[in-house]
Amino acid sequence: MASRMRLFTTPTSPFVRKVRIAVRELGLLGSVEEIPSGVLPTHHANAAIEAGNPLGKIPTLLPTPESGPDDALFGSQVIAQYLNDLGVEGRRILPASGTPQRTRVLANEALADGVLDAVVLVRYETWLRPEALQWKEWIDGQMGKVQRGLDAIEVRVSSGALLAPPPADAADRTLDLGSIAVVCLLGCAVRVPH
């Protein structure tokens, strides 16, 4: 069997989900070994993650079995861009560098990721912190970001700038990275009680 990349994952992370979808969209499923790894913001991650990712966060990708700590890639945006260059049969989740289309896709990804950041922070505040210590104004501020972000996404979808299906005759019908990020956001937002 060919060398496989190792991806540290958890089933609940929307950022891991984004990378997992990218792997599938790019035709790389057979090239990536997913390693289930539990992490919480209040605990150290496992030693394998922290060896390559000083932040102890997931997703973390080791590009080769021989990868050492200096080779680890972390952060879903970095990992997705790395995987984009490996897509089989010309599959890509990002348009060519230097094009307005790529900038648009990356902006859509950043918008969805920013909303996800706020959703995750609210989740941690309401799930991990005792109710008596929760900061309502901070939660409200994060939820304001969520609402404004979702409103902006709705405008982009309505205008066709996001989640627009490719033409029926397009050779590459792969979802772009901005659309993948929005799909992961919507999946997460549905599950969070606020």
mmCIF file of C-alpha atoms in Angstrom:
data_model
loop_
_atom_site.group_PDB
_atom_site.id
_atom_site.type_symbol
_atom_site.label_atom_id
_atom_site.label_comp_id
_atom_site.label_asym_id
_atom_site.label_seq_id
_atom_site.Cartn_x
_atom_site.Cartn_y
_atom_site.Cartn_z
ATOM 1 C CA MET A 1 0.000 0.000 0.000
ATOM 2 C CA ALA A 2 1.232 3.514 -0.795
ATOM 3 C CA SER A 3 2.285 5.908 1.957
ATOM 4 C CA ARG A 4 -0.722 7.488 3.580
ATOM 5 C CA MET A 5 -1.112 10.865 5.168
ATOM 6 C CA ARG A 6 -2.341 10.822 8.767
ATOM 7 C CA LEU A 7 -5.196 13.143 9.721
ATOM 8 C CA PHE A 8 -6.028 13.586 13.403
ATOM 9 C CA THR A 9 -9.800 13.957 13.686
ATOM 10 C CA THR A 10 -12.794 14.066 15.969
ATOM 11 C CA PRO A 11 -16.372 13.522 14.796
ATOM 12 C CA THR A 12 -17.715 16.702 16.380
ATOM 13 C CA SER A 13 -15.375 19.321 14.894
ATOM 14 C CA PRO A 14 -16.773 21.299 11.958
ATOM 15 C CA PHE A 15 -13.198 22.182 10.965
ATOM 16 C CA VAL A 16 -12.272 18.493 10.800
ATOM 17 C CA ARG A 17 -15.475 17.883 8.831
ATOM 18 C CA LYS A 18 -14.368 20.513 6.299
ATOM 19 C CA VAL A 19 -11.062 18.687 5.738
ATOM 20 C CA ARG A 20 -12.787 15.293 5.573
ATOM 21 C CA ILE A 21 -15.146 16.587 2.869
ATOM 22 C CA ALA A 22 -12.210 18.122 0.990
ATOM 23 C CA VAL A 23 -10.423 14.750 1.064
ATOM 24 C CA ARG A 24 -13.457 13.105 -0.517
ATOM 25 C CA GLU A 25 -14.096 15.866 -3.063
ATOM 26 C CA LEU A 26 -10.457 15.684 -4.168
ATOM 27 C CA GLY A 27 -10.524 11.892 -4.567
ATOM 28 C CA LEU A 28 -7.920 11.376 -1.822
ATOM 29 C CA LEU A 29 -9.824 9.038 0.491
ATOM 30 C CA GLY A 30 -7.405 6.153 -0.088
ATOM 31 C CA SER A 31 -4.433 8.423 0.638
ATOM 32 C CA VAL A 32 -5.487 9.597 4.101
ATOM 33 C CA GLU A 33 -5.682 7.618 7.324
ATOM 34 C CA GLU A 34 -8.048 9.256 9.797
ATOM 35 C CA ILE A 35 -6.918 8.938 13.404
ATOM 36 C CA PRO A 36 -9.695 9.610 15.960
ATOM 37 C CA SER A 37 -8.363 11.993 18.593
ATOM 38 C CA GLY A 38 -10.206 13.622 21.444
ATOM 39 C CA VAL A 39 -9.325 17.190 22.341
ATOM 40 C CA LEU A 40 -10.883 19.758 24.639
ATOM 41 C CA PRO A 41 -9.805 23.352 25.206
ATOM 42 C CA THR A 42 -9.351 22.610 28.913
ATOM 43 C CA HIS A 43 -7.056 19.589 28.486
ATOM 44 C CA HIS A 44 -3.858 18.731 26.675
ATOM 45 C CA ALA A 45 -4.309 16.957 23.374
ATOM 46 C CA ASN A 46 -2.665 13.623 22.921
ATOM 47 C CA ALA A 47 1.115 13.602 22.561
ATOM 48 C CA ALA A 48 1.019 12.755 18.835
ATOM 49 C CA ILE A 49 -0.967 15.911 18.079
ATOM 50 C CA GLU A 50 1.048 18.182 20.357
ATOM 51 C CA ALA A 51 4.331 16.903 18.906
ATOM 52 C CA GLY A 52 3.473 18.492 15.574
ATOM 53 C CA ASN A 53 0.939 21.116 16.578
ATOM 54 C CA PRO A 54 1.894 23.239 19.587
ATOM 55 C CA LEU A 55 -1.690 24.496 19.759
ATOM 56 C CA GLY A 56 -2.927 20.945 20.393
ATOM 57 C CA LYS A 57 -5.867 21.490 18.036
ATOM 58 C CA ILE A 58 -7.402 19.446 15.306
ATOM 59 C CA PRO A 59 -7.394 18.945 12.436
ATOM 60 C CA THR A 60 -3.689 18.182 12.223
ATOM 61 C CA LEU A 61 -2.214 16.464 9.179
ATOM 62 C CA LEU A 62 1.069 14.579 8.916
ATOM 63 C CA PRO A 63 1.728 14.529 5.152
ATOM 64 C CA THR A 64 3.819 11.327 5.146
ATOM 65 C CA PRO A 65 4.417 8.409 7.527
ATOM 66 C CA GLU A 66 7.942 9.764 7.980
ATOM 67 C CA SER A 67 6.685 13.256 8.870
ATOM 68 C CA GLY A 68 8.246 14.729 11.959
ATOM 69 C CA PRO A 69 6.941 17.515 14.193
ATOM 70 C CA ASP A 70 8.218 20.225 11.842
ATOM 71 C CA ASP A 71 6.248 18.739 8.944
ATOM 72 C CA ALA A 72 2.802 18.797 10.560
ATOM 73 C CA LEU A 73 0.122 20.959 8.986
ATOM 74 C CA PHE A 74 -2.641 22.341 11.143
ATOM 75 C CA GLY A 75 -5.651 24.534 10.669
ATOM 76 C CA SER A 76 -8.332 23.493 8.217
ATOM 77 C CA GLN A 77 -7.531 26.353 5.814
ATOM 78 C CA VAL A 78 -3.867 25.339 5.495
ATOM 79 C CA ILE A 79 -4.641 21.627 5.240
ATOM 80 C CA ALA A 80 -7.338 22.170 2.608
ATOM 81 C CA GLN A 81 -5.021 24.311 0.474
ATOM 82 C CA TYR A 82 -2.287 21.669 0.746
ATOM 83 C CA LEU A 83 -4.696 18.884 -0.261
ATOM 84 C CA ASN A 84 -6.034 20.976 -3.149
ATOM 85 C CA ASP A 85 -2.695 20.564 -4.920
ATOM 86 C CA LEU A 86 -2.925 16.765 -4.580
ATOM 87 C CA GLY A 87 -6.408 16.285 -6.065
ATOM 88 C CA VAL A 88 -6.700 13.375 -8.474
ATOM 89 C CA GLU A 89 -7.862 13.676 -12.083
ATOM 90 C CA GLY A 90 -7.655 17.456 -11.983
ATOM 91 C CA ARG A 91 -10.121 17.814 -9.125
ATOM 92 C CA ARG A 92 -9.728 21.093 -7.253
ATOM 93 C CA ILE A 93 -11.600 22.814 -4.434
ATOM 94 C CA LEU A 94 -9.819 26.107 -5.137
ATOM 95 C CA PRO A 95 -9.615 27.976 -8.439
ATOM 96 C CA ALA A 96 -6.196 28.892 -9.838
ATOM 97 C CA SER A 97 -3.983 31.240 -7.806
ATOM 98 C CA GLY A 98 -4.192 34.931 -8.622
ATOM 99 C CA THR A 99 -7.752 34.802 -9.963
ATOM 100 C CA PRO A 100 -10.781 36.717 -8.697
ATOM 101 C CA GLN A 101 -12.599 33.370 -8.399
ATOM 102 C CA ARG A 102 -10.013 32.057 -5.923
ATOM 103 C CA THR A 103 -10.245 35.255 -3.872
ATOM 104 C CA ARG A 104 -14.045 34.899 -3.779
ATOM 105 C CA VAL A 105 -13.844 31.247 -2.666
ATOM 106 C CA LEU A 106 -11.298 32.080 0.058
ATOM 107 C CA ALA A 107 -13.434 35.014 1.245
ATOM 108 C CA ASN A 108 -16.464 32.724 1.471
ATOM 109 C CA GLU A 109 -14.392 30.200 3.427
ATOM 110 C CA ALA A 110 -13.155 32.926 5.800
ATOM 111 C CA LEU A 111 -16.722 34.132 6.382
ATOM 112 C CA ALA A 112 -17.989 30.631 7.175
ATOM 113 C CA ASP A 113 -14.962 29.897 9.377
ATOM 114 C CA GLY A 114 -15.446 33.156 11.280
ATOM 115 C CA VAL A 115 -19.048 32.251 12.021
ATOM 116 C CA LEU A 116 -17.923 28.749 13.031
ATOM 117 C CA ASP A 117 -15.354 30.241 15.404
ATOM 118 C CA ALA A 118 -18.113 32.229 17.126
ATOM 119 C CA VAL A 119 -20.439 29.189 17.279
ATOM 120 C CA VAL A 120 -17.701 27.036 18.812
ATOM 121 C CA LEU A 121 -16.812 29.728 21.373
ATOM 122 C CA VAL A 122 -20.454 30.008 22.448
ATOM 123 C CA ARG A 123 -20.661 26.238 22.673
ATOM 124 C CA TYR A 124 -17.620 26.099 24.937
ATOM 125 C CA GLU A 125 -18.905 28.962 27.084
ATOM 126 C CA THR A 126 -22.312 27.346 27.603
ATOM 127 C CA TRP A 127 -21.162 23.725 27.766
ATOM 128 C CA LEU A 128 -17.890 23.841 29.706
ATOM 129 C CA ARG A 129 -18.263 26.878 31.961
ATOM 130 C CA PRO A 130 -20.567 26.636 34.985
ATOM 131 C CA GLU A 131 -23.733 28.674 34.416
ATOM 132 C CA ALA A 132 -22.948 31.052 37.288
ATOM 133 C CA LEU A 133 -19.656 32.001 35.589
ATOM 134 C CA GLN A 134 -20.960 32.424 32.041
ATOM 135 C CA TRP A 135 -20.573 35.894 30.544
ATOM 136 C CA LYS A 136 -23.897 36.808 28.932
ATOM 137 C CA GLU A 137 -22.648 39.938 27.166
ATOM 138 C CA TRP A 138 -19.790 37.971 25.611
ATOM 139 C CA ILE A 139 -22.186 35.239 24.466
ATOM 140 C CA ASP A 140 -24.488 37.898 23.009
ATOM 141 C CA GLY A 141 -21.538 39.469 21.179
ATOM 142 C CA GLN A 142 -20.554 36.131 19.658
ATOM 143 C CA MET A 143 -24.150 35.408 18.666
ATOM 144 C CA GLY A 144 -24.257 38.827 16.980
ATOM 145 C CA LYS A 145 -21.313 37.694 14.834
ATOM 146 C CA VAL A 146 -23.168 34.495 14.034
ATOM 147 C CA GLN A 147 -26.307 36.359 12.964
ATOM 148 C CA ARG A 148 -24.451 38.930 10.862
ATOM 149 C CA GLY A 149 -22.378 36.177 9.258
ATOM 150 C CA LEU A 150 -25.428 34.073 8.428
ATOM 151 C CA ASP A 151 -27.133 37.148 6.970
ATOM 152 C CA ALA A 152 -24.083 37.789 4.756
ATOM 153 C CA ILE A 153 -24.041 34.144 3.650
ATOM 154 C CA GLU A 154 -27.728 34.369 2.732
ATOM 155 C CA VAL A 155 -27.013 37.400 0.559
ATOM 156 C CA ARG A 156 -24.115 35.602 -1.152
ATOM 157 C CA VAL A 157 -26.216 32.499 -1.796
ATOM 158 C CA SER A 158 -29.085 34.608 -3.168
ATOM 159 C CA SER A 159 -26.719 36.429 -5.535
ATOM 160 C CA GLY A 160 -25.148 33.198 -6.791
ATOM 161 C CA ALA A 161 -21.738 34.060 -5.315
ATOM 162 C CA LEU A 162 -21.881 31.038 -3.000
ATOM 163 C CA LEU A 163 -23.196 27.485 -3.267
ATOM 164 C CA ALA A 164 -23.951 28.014 -6.933
ATOM 165 C CA PRO A 165 -24.010 24.691 -8.784
ATOM 166 C CA PRO A 166 -21.483 24.348 -11.585
ATOM 167 C CA PRO A 167 -22.843 24.317 -15.129
ATOM 168 C CA ALA A 168 -24.275 20.932 -16.107
ATOM 169 C CA ASP A 169 -21.580 20.496 -18.739
ATOM 170 C CA ALA A 170 -18.696 21.381 -16.377
ATOM 171 C CA ALA A 171 -15.920 18.796 -16.363
ATOM 172 C CA ASP A 172 -15.214 19.365 -12.673
ATOM 173 C CA ARG A 173 -18.313 19.242 -10.456
ATOM 174 C CA THR A 174 -16.306 19.337 -7.224
ATOM 175 C CA LEU A 175 -17.599 21.594 -4.445
ATOM 176 C CA ASP A 176 -15.345 24.588 -3.859
ATOM 177 C CA LEU A 177 -13.760 25.222 -0.461
ATOM 178 C CA GLY A 178 -16.047 28.161 0.366
ATOM 179 C CA SER A 179 -19.123 26.015 -0.248
ATOM 180 C CA ILE A 180 -17.650 23.170 1.808
ATOM 181 C CA ALA A 181 -17.061 25.565 4.719
ATOM 182 C CA VAL A 182 -20.646 26.850 4.548
ATOM 183 C CA VAL A 183 -22.048 23.314 4.479
ATOM 184 C CA CYS A 184 -20.006 22.506 7.616
ATOM 185 C CA LEU A 185 -21.199 25.698 9.284
ATOM 186 C CA LEU A 186 -24.838 24.908 8.588
ATOM 187 C CA GLY A 187 -24.403 21.383 9.920
ATOM 188 C CA CYS A 188 -22.853 22.732 13.109
ATOM 189 C CA ALA A 189 -25.303 25.607 13.566
ATOM 190 C CA VAL A 190 -28.240 23.204 13.449
ATOM 191 C CA ARG A 191 -26.806 21.179 16.362
ATOM 192 C CA VAL A 192 -25.886 24.092 18.675
ATOM 193 C CA PRO A 193 -28.749 25.057 20.996
ATOM 194 C CA HIS A 194 -28.496 28.841 20.518
#
